[in-house]
Short mmCIF file of C-alpha atoms and ligand atoms in Angstrom, two decimals:
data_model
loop_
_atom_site.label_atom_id
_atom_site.label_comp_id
_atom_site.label_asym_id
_atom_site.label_seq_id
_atom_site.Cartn_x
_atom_site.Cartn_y
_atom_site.Cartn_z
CA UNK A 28 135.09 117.70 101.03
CA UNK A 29 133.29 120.10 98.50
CA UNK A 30 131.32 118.66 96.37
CA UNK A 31 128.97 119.86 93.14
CA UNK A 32 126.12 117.73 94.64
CA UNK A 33 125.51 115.39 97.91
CA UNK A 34 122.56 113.02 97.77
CA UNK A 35 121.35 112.17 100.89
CA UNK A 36 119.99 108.51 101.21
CA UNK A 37 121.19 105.32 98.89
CA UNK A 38 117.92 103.89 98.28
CA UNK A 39 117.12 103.26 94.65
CA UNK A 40 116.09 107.48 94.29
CA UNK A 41 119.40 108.19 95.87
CA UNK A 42 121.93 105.52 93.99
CA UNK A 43 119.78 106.51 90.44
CA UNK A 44 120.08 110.05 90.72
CA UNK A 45 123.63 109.85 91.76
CA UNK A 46 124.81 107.42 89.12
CA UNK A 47 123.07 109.58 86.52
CA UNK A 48 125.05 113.11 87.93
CA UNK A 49 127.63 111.08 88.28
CA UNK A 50 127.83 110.39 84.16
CA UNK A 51 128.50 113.52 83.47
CA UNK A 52 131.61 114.18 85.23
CA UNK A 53 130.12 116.21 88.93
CA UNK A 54 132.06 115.79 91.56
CA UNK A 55 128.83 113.74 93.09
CA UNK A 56 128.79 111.92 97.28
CA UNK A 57 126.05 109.63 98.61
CA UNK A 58 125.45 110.13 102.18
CA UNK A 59 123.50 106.57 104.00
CA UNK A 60 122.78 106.84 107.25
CA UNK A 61 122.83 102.58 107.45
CA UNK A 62 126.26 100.48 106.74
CA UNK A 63 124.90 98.90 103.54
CA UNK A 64 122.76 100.99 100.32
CA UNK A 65 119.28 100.15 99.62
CA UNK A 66 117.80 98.27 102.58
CA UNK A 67 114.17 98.59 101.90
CA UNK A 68 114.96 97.72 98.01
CA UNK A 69 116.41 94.69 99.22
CA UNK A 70 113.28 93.35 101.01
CA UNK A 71 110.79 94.87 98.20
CA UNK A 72 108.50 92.80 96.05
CA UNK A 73 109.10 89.59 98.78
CA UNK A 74 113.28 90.30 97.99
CA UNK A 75 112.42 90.00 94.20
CA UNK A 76 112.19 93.69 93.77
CA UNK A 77 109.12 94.50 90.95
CA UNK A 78 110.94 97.57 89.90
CA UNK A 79 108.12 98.95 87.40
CA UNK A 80 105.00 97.67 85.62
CA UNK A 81 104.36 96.70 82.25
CA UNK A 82 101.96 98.88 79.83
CA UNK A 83 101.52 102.10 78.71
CA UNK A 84 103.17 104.43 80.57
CA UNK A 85 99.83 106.67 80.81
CA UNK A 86 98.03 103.72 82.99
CA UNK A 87 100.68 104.83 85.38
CA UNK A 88 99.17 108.63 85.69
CA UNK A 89 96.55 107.32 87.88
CA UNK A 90 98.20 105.28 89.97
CA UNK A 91 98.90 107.57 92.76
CA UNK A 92 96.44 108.94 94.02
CA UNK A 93 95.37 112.65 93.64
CA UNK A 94 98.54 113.27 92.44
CA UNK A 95 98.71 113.05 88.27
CA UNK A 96 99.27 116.45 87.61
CA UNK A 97 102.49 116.00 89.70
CA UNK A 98 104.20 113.30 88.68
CA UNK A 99 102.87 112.92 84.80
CA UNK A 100 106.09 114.58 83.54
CA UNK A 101 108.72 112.83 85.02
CA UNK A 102 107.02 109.60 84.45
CA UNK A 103 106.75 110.79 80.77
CA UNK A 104 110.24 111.77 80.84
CA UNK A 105 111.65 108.57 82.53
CA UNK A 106 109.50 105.68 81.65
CA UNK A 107 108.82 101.82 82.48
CA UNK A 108 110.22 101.41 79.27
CA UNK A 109 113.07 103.48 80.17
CA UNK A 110 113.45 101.72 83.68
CA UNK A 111 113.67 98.12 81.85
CA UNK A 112 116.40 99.42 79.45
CA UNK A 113 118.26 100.43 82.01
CA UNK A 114 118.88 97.41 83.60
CA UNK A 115 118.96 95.52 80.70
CA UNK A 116 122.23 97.80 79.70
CA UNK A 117 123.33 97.08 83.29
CA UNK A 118 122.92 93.37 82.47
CA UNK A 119 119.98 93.01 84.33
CA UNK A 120 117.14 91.36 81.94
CA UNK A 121 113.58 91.58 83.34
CA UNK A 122 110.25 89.43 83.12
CA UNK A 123 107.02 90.33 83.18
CA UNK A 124 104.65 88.28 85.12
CA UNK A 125 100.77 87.94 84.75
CA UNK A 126 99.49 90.69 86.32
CA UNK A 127 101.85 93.18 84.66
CA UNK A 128 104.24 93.57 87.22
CA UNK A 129 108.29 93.57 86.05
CA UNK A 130 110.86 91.66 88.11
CA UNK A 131 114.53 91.16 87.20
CA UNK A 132 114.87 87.06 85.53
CA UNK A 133 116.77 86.13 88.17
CA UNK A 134 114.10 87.03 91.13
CA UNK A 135 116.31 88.91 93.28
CA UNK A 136 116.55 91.97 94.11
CA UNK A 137 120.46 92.30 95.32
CA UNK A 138 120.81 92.09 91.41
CA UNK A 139 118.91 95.55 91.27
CA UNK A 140 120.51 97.15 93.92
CA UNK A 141 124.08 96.00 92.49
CA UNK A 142 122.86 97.28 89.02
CA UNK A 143 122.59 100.80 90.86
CA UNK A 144 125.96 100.74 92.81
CA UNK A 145 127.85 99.31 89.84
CA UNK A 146 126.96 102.30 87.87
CA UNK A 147 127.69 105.02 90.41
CA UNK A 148 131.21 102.96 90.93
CA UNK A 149 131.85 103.47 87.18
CA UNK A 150 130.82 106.90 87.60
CA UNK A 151 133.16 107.87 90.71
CA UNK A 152 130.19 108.38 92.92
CA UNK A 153 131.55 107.86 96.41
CA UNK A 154 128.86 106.88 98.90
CA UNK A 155 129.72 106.66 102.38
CA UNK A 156 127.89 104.60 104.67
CA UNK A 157 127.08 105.12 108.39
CA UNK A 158 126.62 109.04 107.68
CA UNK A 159 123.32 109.94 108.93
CA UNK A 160 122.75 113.92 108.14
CA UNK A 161 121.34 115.30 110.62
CA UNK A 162 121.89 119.16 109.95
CA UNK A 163 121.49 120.89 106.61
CA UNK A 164 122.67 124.77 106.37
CA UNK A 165 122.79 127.02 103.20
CA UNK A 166 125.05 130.27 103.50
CA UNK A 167 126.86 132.20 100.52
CA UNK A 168 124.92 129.92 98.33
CA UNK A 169 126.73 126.85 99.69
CA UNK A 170 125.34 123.86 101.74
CA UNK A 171 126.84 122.48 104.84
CA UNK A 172 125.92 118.98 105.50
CA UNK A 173 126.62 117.74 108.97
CA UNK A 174 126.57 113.84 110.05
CA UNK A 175 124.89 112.25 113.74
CA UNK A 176 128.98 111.80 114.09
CA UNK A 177 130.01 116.02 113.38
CA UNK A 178 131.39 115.31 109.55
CA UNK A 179 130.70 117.85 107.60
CA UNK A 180 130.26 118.14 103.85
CA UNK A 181 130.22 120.68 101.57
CA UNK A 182 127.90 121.01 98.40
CA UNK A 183 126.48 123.14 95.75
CA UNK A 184 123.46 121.33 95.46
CA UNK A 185 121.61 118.72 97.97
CA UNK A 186 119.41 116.01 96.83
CA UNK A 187 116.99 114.65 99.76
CA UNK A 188 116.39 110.95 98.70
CA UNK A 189 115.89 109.74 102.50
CA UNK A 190 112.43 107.79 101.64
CA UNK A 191 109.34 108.15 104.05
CA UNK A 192 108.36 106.70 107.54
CA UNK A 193 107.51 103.25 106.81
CA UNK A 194 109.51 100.59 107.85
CA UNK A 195 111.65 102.22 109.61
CA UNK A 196 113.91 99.82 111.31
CA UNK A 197 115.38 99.55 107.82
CA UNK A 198 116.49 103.87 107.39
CA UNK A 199 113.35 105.52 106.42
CA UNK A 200 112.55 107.15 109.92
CA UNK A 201 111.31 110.22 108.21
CA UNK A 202 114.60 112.35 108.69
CA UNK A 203 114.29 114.15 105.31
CA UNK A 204 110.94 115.77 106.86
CA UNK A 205 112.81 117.21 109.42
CA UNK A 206 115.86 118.57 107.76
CA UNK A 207 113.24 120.04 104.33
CA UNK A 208 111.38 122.20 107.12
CA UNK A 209 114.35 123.21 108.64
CA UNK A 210 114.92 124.48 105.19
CA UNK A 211 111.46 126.10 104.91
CA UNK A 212 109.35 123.08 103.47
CA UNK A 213 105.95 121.91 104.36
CA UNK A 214 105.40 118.64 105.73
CA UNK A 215 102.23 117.24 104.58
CA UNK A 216 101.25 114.46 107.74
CA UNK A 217 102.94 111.26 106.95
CA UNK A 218 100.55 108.46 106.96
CA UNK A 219 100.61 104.77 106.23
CA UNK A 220 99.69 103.37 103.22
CA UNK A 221 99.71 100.10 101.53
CA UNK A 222 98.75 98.23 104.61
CA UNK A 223 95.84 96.18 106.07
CA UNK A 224 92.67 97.63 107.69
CA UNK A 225 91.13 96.27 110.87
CA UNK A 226 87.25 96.31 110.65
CA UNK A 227 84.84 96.28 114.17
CA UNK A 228 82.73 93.98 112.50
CA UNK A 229 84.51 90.11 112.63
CA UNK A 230 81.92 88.25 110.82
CA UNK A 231 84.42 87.06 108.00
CA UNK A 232 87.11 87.01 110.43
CA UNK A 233 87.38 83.01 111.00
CA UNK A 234 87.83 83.04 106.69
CA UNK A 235 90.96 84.71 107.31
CA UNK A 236 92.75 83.83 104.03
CA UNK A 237 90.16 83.65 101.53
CA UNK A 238 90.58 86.24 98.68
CA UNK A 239 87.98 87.34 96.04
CA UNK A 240 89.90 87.95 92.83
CA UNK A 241 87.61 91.23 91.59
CA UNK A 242 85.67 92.60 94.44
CA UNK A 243 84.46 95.90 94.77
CA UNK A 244 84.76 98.50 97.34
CA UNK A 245 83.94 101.71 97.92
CA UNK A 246 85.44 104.09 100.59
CA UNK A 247 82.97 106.30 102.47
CA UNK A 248 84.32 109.38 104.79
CA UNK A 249 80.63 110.48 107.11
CA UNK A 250 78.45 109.45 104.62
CA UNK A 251 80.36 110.53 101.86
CA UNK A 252 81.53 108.45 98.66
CA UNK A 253 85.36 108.72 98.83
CA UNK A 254 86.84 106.23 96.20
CA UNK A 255 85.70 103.40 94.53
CA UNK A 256 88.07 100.52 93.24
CA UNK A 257 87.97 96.97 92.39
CA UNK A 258 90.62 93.77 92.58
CA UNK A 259 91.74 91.32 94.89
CA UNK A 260 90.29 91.36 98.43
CA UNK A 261 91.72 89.18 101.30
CA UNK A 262 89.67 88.49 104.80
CA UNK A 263 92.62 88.97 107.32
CA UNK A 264 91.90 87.40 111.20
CA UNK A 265 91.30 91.21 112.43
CA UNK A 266 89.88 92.73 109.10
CA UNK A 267 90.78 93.15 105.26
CA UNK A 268 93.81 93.12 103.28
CA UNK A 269 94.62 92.72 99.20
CA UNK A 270 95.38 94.92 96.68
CA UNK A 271 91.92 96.66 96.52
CA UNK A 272 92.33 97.60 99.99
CA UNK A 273 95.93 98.50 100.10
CA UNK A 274 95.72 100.62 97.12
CA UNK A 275 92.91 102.38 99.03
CA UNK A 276 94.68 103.02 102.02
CA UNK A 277 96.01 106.45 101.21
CA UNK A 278 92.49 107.80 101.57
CA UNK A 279 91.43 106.27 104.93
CA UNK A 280 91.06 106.77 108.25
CA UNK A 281 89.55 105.03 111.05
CA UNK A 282 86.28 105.52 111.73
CA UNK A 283 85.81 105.58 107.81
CA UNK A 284 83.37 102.78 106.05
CA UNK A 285 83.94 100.22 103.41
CA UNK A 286 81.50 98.49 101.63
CA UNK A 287 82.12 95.29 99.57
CA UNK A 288 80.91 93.78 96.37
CA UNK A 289 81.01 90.58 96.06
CA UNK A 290 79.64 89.78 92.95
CA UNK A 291 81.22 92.85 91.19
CA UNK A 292 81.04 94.01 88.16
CA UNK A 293 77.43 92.90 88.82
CA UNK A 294 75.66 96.06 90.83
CA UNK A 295 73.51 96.05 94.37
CA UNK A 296 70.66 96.54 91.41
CA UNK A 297 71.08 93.37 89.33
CA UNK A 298 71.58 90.92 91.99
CA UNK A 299 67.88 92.36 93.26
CA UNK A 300 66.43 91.66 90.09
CA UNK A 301 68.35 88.15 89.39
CA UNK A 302 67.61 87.45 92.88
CA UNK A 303 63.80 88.30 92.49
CA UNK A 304 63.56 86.42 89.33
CA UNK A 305 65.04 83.53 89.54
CA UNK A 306 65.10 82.24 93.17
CA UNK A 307 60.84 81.77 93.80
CA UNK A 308 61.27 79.99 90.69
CA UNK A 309 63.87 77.38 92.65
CA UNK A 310 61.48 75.87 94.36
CA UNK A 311 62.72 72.97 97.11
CA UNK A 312 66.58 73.76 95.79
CA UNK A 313 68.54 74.81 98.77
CA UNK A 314 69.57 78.76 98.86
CA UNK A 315 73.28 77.45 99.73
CA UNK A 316 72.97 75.39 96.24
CA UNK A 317 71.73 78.56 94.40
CA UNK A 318 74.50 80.81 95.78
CA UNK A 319 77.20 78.21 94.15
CA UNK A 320 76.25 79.16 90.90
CA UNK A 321 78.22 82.53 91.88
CA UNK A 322 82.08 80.97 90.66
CA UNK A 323 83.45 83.62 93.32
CA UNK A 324 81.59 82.62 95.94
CA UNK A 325 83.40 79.77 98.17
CA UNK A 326 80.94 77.37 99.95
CA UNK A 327 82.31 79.13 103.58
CA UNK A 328 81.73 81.88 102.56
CA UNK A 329 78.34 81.38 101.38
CA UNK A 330 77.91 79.28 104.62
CA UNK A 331 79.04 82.44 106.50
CA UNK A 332 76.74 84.59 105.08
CA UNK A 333 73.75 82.81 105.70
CA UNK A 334 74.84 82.39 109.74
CA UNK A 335 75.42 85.72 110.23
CA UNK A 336 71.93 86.78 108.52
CA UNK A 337 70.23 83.81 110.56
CA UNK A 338 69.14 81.99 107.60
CA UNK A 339 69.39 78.30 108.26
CA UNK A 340 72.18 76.73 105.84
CA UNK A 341 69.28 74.39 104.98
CA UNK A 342 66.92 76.70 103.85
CA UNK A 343 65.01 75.94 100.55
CA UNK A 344 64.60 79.10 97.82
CA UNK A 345 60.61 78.91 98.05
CA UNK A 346 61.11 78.88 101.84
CA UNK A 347 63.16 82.25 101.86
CA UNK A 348 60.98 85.19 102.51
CA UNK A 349 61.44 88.83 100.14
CA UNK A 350 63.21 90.30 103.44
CA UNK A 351 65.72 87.39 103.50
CA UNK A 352 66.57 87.51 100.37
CA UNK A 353 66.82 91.77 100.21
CA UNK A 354 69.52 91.06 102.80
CA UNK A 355 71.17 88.24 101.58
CA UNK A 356 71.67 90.85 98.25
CA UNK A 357 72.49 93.55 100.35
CA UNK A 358 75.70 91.63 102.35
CA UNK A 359 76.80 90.44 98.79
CA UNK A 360 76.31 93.78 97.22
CA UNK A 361 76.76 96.58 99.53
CA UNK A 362 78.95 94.64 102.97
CA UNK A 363 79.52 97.09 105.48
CA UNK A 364 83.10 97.31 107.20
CA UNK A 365 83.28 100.43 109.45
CA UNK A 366 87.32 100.54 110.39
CA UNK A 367 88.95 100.17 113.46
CA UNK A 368 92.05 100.92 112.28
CA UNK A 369 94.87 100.89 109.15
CA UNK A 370 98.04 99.20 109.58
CA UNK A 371 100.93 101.23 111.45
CA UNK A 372 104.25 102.05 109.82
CA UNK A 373 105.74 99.13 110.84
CA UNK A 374 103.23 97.60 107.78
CA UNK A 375 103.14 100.28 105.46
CA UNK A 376 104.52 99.53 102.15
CA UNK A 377 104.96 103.27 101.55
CA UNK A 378 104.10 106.39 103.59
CA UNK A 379 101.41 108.86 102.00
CA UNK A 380 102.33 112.50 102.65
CA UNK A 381 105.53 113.97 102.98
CA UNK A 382 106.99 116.96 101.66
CA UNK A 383 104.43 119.38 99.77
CA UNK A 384 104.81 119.22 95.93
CA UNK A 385 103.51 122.69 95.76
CA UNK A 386 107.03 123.92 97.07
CA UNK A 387 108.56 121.39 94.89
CA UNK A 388 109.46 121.89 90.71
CA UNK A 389 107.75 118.95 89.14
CA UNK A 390 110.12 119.72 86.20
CA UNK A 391 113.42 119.57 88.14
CA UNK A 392 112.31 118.29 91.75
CA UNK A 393 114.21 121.54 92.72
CA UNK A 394 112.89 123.02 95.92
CA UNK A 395 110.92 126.23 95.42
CA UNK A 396 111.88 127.12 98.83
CA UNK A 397 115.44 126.92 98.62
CA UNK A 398 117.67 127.34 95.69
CA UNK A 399 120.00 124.36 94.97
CA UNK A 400 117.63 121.88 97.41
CA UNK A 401 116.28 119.32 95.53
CA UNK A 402 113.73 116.23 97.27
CA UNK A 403 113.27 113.34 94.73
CA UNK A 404 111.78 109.51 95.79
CA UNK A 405 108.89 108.47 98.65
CA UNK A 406 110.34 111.67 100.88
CA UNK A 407 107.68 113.90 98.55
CA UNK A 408 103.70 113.38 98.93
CA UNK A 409 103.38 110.82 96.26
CA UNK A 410 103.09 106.96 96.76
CA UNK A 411 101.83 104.56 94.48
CA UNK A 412 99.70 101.63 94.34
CA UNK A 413 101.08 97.93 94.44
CA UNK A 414 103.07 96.90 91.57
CA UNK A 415 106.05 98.74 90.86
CA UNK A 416 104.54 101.97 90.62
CA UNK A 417 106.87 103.54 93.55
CA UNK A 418 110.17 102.41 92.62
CA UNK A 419 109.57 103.76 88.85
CA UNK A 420 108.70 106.75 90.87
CA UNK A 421 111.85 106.91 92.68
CA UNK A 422 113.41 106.55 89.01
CA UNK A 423 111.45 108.95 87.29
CA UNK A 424 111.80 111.57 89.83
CA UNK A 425 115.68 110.78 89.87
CA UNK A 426 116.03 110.95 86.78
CA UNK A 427 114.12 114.38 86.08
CA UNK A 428 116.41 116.03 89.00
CA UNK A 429 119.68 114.35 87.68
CA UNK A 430 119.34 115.59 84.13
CA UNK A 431 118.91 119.09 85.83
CA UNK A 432 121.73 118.81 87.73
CA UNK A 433 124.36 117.30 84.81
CA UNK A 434 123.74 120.37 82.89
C1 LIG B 13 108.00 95.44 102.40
C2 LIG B 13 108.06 96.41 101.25
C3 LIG B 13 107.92 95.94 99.95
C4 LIG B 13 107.93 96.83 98.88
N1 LIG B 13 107.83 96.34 97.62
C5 LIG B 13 107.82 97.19 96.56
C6 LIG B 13 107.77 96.69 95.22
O1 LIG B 13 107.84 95.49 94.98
N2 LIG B 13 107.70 97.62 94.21
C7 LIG B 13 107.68 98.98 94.45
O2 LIG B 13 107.60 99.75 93.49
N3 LIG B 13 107.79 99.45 95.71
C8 LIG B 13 107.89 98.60 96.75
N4 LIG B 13 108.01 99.10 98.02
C9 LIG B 13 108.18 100.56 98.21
C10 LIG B 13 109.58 100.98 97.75
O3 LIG B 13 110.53 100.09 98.29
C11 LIG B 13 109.88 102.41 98.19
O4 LIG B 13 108.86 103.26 97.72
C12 LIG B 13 111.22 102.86 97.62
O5 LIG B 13 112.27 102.09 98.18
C13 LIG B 13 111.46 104.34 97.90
O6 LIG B 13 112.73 104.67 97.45
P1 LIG B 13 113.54 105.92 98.06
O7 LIG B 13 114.89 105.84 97.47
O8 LIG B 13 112.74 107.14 97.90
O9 LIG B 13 113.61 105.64 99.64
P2 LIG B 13 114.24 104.42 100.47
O10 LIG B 13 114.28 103.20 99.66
O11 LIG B 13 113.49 104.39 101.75
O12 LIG B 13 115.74 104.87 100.71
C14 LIG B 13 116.04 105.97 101.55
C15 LIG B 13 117.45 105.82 102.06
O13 LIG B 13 117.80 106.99 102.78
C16 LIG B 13 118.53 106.63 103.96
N5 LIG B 13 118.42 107.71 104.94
C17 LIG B 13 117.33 108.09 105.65
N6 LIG B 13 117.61 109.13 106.44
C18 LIG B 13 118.91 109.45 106.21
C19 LIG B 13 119.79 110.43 106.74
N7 LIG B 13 119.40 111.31 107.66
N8 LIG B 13 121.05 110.47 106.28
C20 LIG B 13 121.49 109.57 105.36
N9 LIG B 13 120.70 108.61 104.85
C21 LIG B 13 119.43 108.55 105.26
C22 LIG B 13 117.83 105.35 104.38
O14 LIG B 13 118.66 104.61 105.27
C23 LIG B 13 117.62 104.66 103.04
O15 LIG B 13 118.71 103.89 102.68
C24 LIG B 13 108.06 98.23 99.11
C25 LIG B 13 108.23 98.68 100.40
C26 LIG B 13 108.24 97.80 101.48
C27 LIG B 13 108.45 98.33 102.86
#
């Protein structure tokens, strides 16, 4: 029962790191709390798993958040290029679709998560399932590991791979939290991320499932610019949704404000002056005509727009007065969502916070707290943005704390 290292968690930052300590001989055990490995894996990317993205790997720096400085070197170290080979020496081959993001051919993810197990098989990693740790103890230099059930393990070295809060139903109920500050971490406060918002203001509400392909949006904390991004946007029955908005997430809180462009990359400033220009000059053409000329703007939405500013749908361009039309630019330039709220954990793609990376070696994910302790995957504060960007973090951080550990 003494083992060189126990990784707690077989999610894809548990099986990797394992599999890859595993290769070089270590005696090496994966603890899962669940009967089967990689739950949340399984349902990722709609069950077709978009392990990485395409691209340069330094497009990926700022992809999570405030956190570059972070996670630049084990990205660098273990790349999207690195991920893809990987598989494909696993015989996994990969696509990548459109928008960048890398799938496996076949669509499905079980061929991922096999990919994983198959190589920690070949390397005599034993995982045992149904072994939730609950209790983590270092004395004389050695860990003792003991399970919801009273097994105990022992272990020179301890790799926290337990993921973060979200979705918990399928493992992640944020027990590597608990048992890092019982080992002296900091817990920065868990919060949801990738997830919906709900907004107080309904007026797009009844569009619920229209989506603007480029939109932009800018986050604002009391009166202050937070972030600004642009990309898809969805209207949502109770609020907003998308990629725009999920990547956002991260930063906001309720109470927070959002405000939309529309017609981005086009500014608040040249709508006034294409506005002022060209619609007196319309004459007896209806304002809902000259708004089609806008590709991204639906007629329901335009129809919307002009009902909620009280401007008859009707209305002719020499009959709309300077105020109407300063806030018909204003809703398509600068719409104002204040926030009611941000999807729960039971949405949450990913979990923002977790434990601090200021106690954490960015070059070996080795605790600074406690010798031999090392915390690699979505249980550290990093999370990505949509697209594959936190599984190759899982990987990368894996990787950098496996390499460490098969020395
Ligand atoms: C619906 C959904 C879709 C997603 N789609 C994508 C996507 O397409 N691309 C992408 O990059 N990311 C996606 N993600 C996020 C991604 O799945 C996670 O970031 C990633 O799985 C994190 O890997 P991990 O190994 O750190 O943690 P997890 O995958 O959460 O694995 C942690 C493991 O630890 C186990 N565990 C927890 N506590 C204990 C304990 N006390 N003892 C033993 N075991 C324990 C859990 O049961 C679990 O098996 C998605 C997430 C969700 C919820």
């Amino acid at each position: 029962m003494h083992y060189h290292t126990i990784v707690i968690g077989a999610g894809p930052a548990g099986l990797f790191a394992a599999g890859q300590i595993g290769k070089s001989g270590r005696k090496v055990l994966v603890l899962e709390k669940n009967a089967q490995a990689g739950k949340k894996l399984l349902i990722s990317g709609s069950g077709q798993c978009n392990f990485t993205h395409s691209g340069p790997i330094e497009h990926f720096f700022t992809r999570y958040g405030d956190h570059e400085k972070f996670i630049k070197g084990a990205l660098t170290r273990f790349t999207n290029e690195d991920t893809i080979r990987f598989f494909e020496q696993a015989g996994i081959s990969s696509e990548t679709r459109e928008n960048g993001k890398v799938f496996p051919k076949s669509s499905k993810s079980i061929d991922v998560l096999n990919a994983l197990l198959m190589v920690c098989k070949k390397c005599n990693v034993e995982v045992k399932y149904n072994q939730g740790v609950s209790h983590i103890e270092r004395y004389d230099g050695i860990f003792t590991l003991e399970t919801q059930d009273g097994e105990r393990y022992l272990a020179d070295h301890v790799v926290v791979a337990t993921g973060g809060k979200s979705f918990p139903h399928l493992g992640s109920t944020g027990d590597g939290y608990r048992l890092a500050s019982a080992l002296g971490h900091t817990v920065v406060e868990p919060r949801p991320a990738l997830t919906y918002v709900t907004t107080h203001e309904r007026t797009y509400c009844a569009l619920s499932g229209i989506s603007f392909k480029d939109a932009g949006v800018t986050l604002w904390h009391e009166n202050k610019k937070q972030v600004e991004r642009h990309g898809s946007l969805l209207f949502t029955h109770k609020g907003l949704s998308g990629p725009v908005i999920l990547d956002a997430t991260r930063w906001m809180m309720p109470g927070d404000q959002l405000t939309v462009n529309y017609l981005y990359p086009m500014t608040y400033e040249m709508v006034r002056d294409q506005f002022a220009k060209e619609i007196p000059e319309r004459g007896k053409e209806g304002v809902l005509t000259y708004l089609k000329q806008f590709d991204t703007l639906t007629r329901s939405f335009c129809e919307t727009v002009l009902e909620h500013l009280g401007i008859p749908n009707d209305q002719t361009c020499a009959r709309l007065s300077k105020k109407e039309r300063e806030m018909l630019v204003t809703e398509l330039t600068r719409c104002t969502f204040n926030l009611s709220g941000i999807g729960g954990m039971n949405s949450a793609m990913v979990t923002a916070g977790g434990i601090s990376l200021k106690e954490i070696n960015p070059t070996t994910m080795e605790s600074r707290k406690q010798k031999g302790l090392y915390c690699i995957g979505e249980v550290l504060d990093i999370d990505g943005d949509t697209g594959g960007y936190n599984i190759q973090a899982a990987f990368s951080t894996a990787y950098v704390c496996a390499t460490h550990l098969a020395k």
